PDB file of C-alpha atoms in Angstrom:
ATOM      1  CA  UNK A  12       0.000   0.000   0.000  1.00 43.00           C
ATOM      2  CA  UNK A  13       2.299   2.440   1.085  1.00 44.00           C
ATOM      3  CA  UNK A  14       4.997   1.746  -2.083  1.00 42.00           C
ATOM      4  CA  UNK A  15       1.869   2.133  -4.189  1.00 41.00           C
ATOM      5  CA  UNK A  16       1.139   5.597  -2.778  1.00 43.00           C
ATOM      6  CA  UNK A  17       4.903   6.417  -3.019  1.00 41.00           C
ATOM      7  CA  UNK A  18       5.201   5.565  -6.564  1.00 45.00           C
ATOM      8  CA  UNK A  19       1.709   7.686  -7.373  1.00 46.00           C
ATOM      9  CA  UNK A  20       3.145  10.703  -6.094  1.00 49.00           C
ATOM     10  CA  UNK A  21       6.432  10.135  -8.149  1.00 42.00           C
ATOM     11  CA  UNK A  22       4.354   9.689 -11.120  1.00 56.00           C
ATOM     12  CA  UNK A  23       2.619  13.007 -10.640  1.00 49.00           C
ATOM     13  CA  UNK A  24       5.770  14.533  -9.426  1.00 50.00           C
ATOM     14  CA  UNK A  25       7.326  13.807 -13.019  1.00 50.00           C
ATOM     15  CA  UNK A  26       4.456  14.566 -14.861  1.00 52.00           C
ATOM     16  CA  UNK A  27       4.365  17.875 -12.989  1.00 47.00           C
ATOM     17  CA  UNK A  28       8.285  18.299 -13.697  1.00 50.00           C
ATOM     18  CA  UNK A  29       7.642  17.818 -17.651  1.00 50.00           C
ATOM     19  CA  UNK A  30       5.114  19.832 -18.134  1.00 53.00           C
ATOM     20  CA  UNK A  31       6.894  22.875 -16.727  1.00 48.00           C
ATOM     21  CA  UNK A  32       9.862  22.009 -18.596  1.00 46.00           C
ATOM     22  CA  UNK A  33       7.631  22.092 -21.508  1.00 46.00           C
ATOM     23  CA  UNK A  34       5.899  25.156 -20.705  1.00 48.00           C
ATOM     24  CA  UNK A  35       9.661  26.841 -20.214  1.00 48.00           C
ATOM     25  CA  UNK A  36      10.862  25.678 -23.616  1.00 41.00           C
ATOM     26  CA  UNK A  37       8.403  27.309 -25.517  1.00 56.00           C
ATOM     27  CA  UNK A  38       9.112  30.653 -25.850  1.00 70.00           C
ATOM     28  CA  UNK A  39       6.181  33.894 -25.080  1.00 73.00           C
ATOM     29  CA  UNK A  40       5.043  35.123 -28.535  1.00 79.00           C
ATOM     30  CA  UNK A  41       4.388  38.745 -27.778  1.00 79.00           C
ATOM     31  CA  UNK A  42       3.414  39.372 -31.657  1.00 80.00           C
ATOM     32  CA  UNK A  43       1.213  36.504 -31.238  1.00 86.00           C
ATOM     33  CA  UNK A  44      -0.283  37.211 -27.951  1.00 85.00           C
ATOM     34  CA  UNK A  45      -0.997  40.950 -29.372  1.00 85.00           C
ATOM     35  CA  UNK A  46      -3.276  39.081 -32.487  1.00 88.00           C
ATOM     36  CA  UNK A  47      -5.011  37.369 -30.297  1.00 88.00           C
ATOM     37  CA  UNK A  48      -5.847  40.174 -28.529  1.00 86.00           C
ATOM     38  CA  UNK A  49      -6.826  42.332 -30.915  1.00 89.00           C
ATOM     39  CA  UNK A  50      -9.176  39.741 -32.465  1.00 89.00           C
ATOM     40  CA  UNK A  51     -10.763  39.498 -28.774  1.00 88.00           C
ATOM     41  CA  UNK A  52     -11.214  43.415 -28.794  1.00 88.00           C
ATOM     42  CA  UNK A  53     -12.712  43.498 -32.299  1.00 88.00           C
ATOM     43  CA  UNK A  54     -15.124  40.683 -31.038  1.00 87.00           C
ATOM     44  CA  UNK A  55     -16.085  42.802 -27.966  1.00 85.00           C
ATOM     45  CA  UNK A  56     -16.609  45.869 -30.146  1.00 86.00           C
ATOM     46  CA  UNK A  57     -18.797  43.697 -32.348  1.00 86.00           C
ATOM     47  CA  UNK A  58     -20.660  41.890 -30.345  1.00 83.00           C
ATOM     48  CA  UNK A  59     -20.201  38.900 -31.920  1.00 81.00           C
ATOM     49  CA  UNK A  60     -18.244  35.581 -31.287  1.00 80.00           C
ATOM     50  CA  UNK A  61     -17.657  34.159 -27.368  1.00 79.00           C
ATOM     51  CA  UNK A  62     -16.555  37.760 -26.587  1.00 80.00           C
ATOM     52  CA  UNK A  63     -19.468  39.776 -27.565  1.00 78.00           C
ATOM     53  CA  UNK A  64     -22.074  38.506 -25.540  1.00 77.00           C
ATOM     54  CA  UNK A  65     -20.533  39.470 -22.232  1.00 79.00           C
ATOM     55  CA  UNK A  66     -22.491  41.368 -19.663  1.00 80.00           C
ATOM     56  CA  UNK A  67     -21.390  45.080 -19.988  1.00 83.00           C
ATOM     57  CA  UNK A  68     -19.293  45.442 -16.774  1.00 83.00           C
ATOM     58  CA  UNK A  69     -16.947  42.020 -17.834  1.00 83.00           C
ATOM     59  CA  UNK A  70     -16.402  43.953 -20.695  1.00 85.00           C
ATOM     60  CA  UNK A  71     -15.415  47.016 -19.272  1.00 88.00           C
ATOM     61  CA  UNK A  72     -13.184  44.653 -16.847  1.00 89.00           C
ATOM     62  CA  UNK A  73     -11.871  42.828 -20.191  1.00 86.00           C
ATOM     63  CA  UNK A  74     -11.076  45.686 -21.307  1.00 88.00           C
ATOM     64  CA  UNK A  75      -9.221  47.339 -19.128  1.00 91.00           C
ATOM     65  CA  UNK A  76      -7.201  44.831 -18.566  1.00 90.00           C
ATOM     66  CA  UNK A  77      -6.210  44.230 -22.597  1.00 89.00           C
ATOM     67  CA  UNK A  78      -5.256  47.723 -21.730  1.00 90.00           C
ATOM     68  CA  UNK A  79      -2.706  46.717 -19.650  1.00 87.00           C
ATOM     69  CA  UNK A  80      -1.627  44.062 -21.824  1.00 87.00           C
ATOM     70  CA  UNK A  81      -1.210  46.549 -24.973  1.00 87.00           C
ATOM     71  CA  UNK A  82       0.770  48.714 -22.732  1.00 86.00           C
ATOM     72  CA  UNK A  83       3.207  46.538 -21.621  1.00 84.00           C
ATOM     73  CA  UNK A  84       3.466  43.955 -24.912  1.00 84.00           C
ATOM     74  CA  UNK A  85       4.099  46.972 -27.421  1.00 80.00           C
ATOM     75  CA  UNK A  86       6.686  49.510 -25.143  1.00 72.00           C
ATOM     76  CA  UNK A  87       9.078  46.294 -24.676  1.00 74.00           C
ATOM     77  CA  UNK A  88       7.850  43.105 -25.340  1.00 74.00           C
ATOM     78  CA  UNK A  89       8.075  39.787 -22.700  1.00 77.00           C
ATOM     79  CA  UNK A  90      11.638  40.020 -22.534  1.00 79.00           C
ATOM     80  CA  UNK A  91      11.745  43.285 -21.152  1.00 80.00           C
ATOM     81  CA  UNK A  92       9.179  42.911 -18.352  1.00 81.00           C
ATOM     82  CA  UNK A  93      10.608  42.546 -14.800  1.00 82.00           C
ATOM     83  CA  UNK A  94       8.994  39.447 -12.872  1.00 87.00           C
ATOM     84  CA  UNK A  95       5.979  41.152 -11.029  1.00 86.00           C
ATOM     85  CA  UNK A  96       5.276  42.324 -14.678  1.00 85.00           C
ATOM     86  CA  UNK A  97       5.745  39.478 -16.079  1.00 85.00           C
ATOM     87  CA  UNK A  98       3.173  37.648 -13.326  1.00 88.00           C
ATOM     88  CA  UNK A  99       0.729  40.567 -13.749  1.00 88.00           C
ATOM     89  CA  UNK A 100       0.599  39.722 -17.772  1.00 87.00           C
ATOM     90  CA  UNK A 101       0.441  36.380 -17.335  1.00 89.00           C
ATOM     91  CA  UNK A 102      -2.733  36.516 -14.779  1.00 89.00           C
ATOM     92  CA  UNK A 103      -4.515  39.031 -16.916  1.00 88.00           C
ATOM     93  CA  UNK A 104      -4.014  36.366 -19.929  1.00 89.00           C
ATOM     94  CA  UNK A 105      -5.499  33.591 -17.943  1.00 89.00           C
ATOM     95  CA  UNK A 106      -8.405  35.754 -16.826  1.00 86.00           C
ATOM     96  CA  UNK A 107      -8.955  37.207 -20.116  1.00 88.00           C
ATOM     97  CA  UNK A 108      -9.028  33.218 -21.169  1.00 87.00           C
ATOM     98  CA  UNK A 109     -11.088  31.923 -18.954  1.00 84.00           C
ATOM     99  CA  UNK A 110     -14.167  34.982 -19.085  1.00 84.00           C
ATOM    100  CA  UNK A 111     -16.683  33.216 -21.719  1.00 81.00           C
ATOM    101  CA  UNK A 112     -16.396  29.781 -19.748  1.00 79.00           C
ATOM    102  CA  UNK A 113     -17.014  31.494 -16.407  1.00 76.00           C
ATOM    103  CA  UNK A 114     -19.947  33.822 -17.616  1.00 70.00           C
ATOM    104  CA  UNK A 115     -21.409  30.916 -19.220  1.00 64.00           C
ATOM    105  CA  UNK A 116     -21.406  28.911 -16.434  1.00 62.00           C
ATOM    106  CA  UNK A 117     -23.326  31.866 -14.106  1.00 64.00           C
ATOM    107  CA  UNK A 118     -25.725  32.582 -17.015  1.00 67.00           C
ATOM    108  CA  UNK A 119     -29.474  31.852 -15.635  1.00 72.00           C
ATOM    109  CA  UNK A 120     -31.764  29.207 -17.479  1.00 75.00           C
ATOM    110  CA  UNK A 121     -35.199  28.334 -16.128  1.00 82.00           C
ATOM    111  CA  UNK A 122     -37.967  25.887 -16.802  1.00 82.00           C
ATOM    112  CA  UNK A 123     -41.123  24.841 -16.031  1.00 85.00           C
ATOM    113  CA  UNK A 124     -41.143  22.323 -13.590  1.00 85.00           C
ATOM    114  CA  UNK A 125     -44.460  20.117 -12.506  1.00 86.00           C
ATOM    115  CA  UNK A 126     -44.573  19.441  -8.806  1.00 81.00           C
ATOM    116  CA  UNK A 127     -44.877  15.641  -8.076  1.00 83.00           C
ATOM    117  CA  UNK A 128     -48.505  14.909  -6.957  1.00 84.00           C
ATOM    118  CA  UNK A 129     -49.560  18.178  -8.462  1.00 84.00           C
ATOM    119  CA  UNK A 130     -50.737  19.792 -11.635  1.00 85.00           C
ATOM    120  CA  UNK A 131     -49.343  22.892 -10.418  1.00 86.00           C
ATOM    121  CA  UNK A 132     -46.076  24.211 -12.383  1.00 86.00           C
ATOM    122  CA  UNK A 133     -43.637  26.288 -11.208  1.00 85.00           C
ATOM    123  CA  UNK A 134     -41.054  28.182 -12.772  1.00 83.00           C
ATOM    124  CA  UNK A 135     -37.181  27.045 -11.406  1.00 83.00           C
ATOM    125  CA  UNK A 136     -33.690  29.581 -12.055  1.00 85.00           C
ATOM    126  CA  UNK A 137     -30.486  28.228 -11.918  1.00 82.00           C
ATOM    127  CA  UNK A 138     -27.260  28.501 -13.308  1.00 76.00           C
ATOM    128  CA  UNK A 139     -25.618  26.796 -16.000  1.00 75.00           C
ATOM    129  CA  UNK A 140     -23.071  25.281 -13.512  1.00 75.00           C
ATOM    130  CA  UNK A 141     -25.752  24.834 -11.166  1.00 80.00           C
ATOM    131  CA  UNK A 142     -27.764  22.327 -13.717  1.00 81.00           C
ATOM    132  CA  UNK A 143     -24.231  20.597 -14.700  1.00 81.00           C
ATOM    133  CA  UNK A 144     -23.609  19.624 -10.982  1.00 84.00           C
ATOM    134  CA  UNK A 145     -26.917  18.214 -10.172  1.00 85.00           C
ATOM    135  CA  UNK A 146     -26.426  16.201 -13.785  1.00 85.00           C
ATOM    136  CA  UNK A 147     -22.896  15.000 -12.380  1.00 86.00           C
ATOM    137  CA  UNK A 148     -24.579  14.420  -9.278  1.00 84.00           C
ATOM    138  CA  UNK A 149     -27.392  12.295 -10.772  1.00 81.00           C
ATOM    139  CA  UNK A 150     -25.075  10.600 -12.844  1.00 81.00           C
ATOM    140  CA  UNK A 151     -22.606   9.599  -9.806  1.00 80.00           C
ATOM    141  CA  UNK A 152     -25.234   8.614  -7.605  1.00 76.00           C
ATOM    142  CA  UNK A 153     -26.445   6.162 -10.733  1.00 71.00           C
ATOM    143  CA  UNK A 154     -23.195   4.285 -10.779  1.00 71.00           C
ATOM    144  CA  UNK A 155     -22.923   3.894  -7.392  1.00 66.00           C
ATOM    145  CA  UNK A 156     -26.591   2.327  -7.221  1.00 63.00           C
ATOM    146  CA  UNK A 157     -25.305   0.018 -10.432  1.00 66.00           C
ATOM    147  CA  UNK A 158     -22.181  -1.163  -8.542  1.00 65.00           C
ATOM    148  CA  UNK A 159     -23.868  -1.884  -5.610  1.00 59.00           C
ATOM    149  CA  UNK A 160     -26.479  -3.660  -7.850  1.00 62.00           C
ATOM    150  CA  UNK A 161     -24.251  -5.746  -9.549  1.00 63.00           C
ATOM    151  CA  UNK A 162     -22.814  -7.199  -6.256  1.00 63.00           C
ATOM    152  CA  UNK A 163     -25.477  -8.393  -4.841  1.00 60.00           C
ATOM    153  CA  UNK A 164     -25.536 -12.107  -5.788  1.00 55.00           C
ATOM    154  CA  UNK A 165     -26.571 -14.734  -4.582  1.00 57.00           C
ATOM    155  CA  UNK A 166     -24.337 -16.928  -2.391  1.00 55.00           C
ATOM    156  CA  UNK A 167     -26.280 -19.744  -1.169  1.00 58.00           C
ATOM    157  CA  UNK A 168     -28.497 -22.834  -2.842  1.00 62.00           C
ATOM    158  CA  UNK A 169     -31.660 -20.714  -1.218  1.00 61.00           C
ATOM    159  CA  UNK A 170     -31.595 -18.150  -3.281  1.00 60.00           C
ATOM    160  CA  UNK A 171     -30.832 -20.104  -6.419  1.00 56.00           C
ATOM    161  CA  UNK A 172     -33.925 -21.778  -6.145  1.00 54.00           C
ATOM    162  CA  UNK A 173     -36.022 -19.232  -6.451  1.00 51.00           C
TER     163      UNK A 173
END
């Protein structure tokens, strides 16, 4: 037991070691990083694309931190940003990155929902990431009730018989 939890953690150690090596060998594309910025921008200014259908203060966020990006990618490029720079950059990329997935997950969907013994119907709100869980949920608490299923057999000539 305890020299298969001590080669897990070796496992993940490595894994973790090569893919920061990786990350270190390939080199920041500033003149790439600036396209794909720009091609965000002209989506928020559009309205179109994953982009343009942010609520109007994510944009204003969005933007302000491209800002910030601009600024410091076109004075000097990656190379000539100091490390809290470089870290600032970096987390403003991610969260840039990540916006449509998160504002898609807190975006509100409702349906009609019939009460059980009832012909009453109600309407129910939640978030996408709401409805996801309680589908994970469903779908966890499914397998367990097939696992447990599956192991109940019969171990005696009683139950055979029947």
């Amino acid at each position: 037991m305890r020299v298969l939890s001590l080669s897990s953690i070796l496992i993940a150690a490595l894994a973790v070691a090569s893919i920061a090596s990786a990350q270190e060998a390939t080199a920041f594309d500033a003149a790439t990083t600036l396209q794909q910025q720009r091609q965000i921008r002209s989506e928020v200014d559009a309205g179109s694309g994953r982009y343009g259908r942010l609520p109007t203060d994510v944009k204003r966020e969005l933007v302000k931190r491209q800002d910030g990006v601009f600024k410091a990618l076109e004075g000097q490029g990656y190379d000539g940003l100091d490390e809290s720079q470089r870290a600032r950059l970096d987390a403003d990329l991610a969260w840039i990155a990540a916006v449509p997935e998160q504002v898609a997950g807190e975006r509100l969907v409702c349906e009609r929902v019939r009460s059980m013994g009832s012909n009453r119907v109600e309407r129910v709100c939640r978030t996408a990431a709401q409805r996801q869980a309680e589908r994970e949920s469903v779908r966890n608490k499914a397998g367990v009730d097939r696992t447990l299923e599956q192991r109940n057999v019969c171990a005696n000539d009683l139950c055979s018989s029947r």
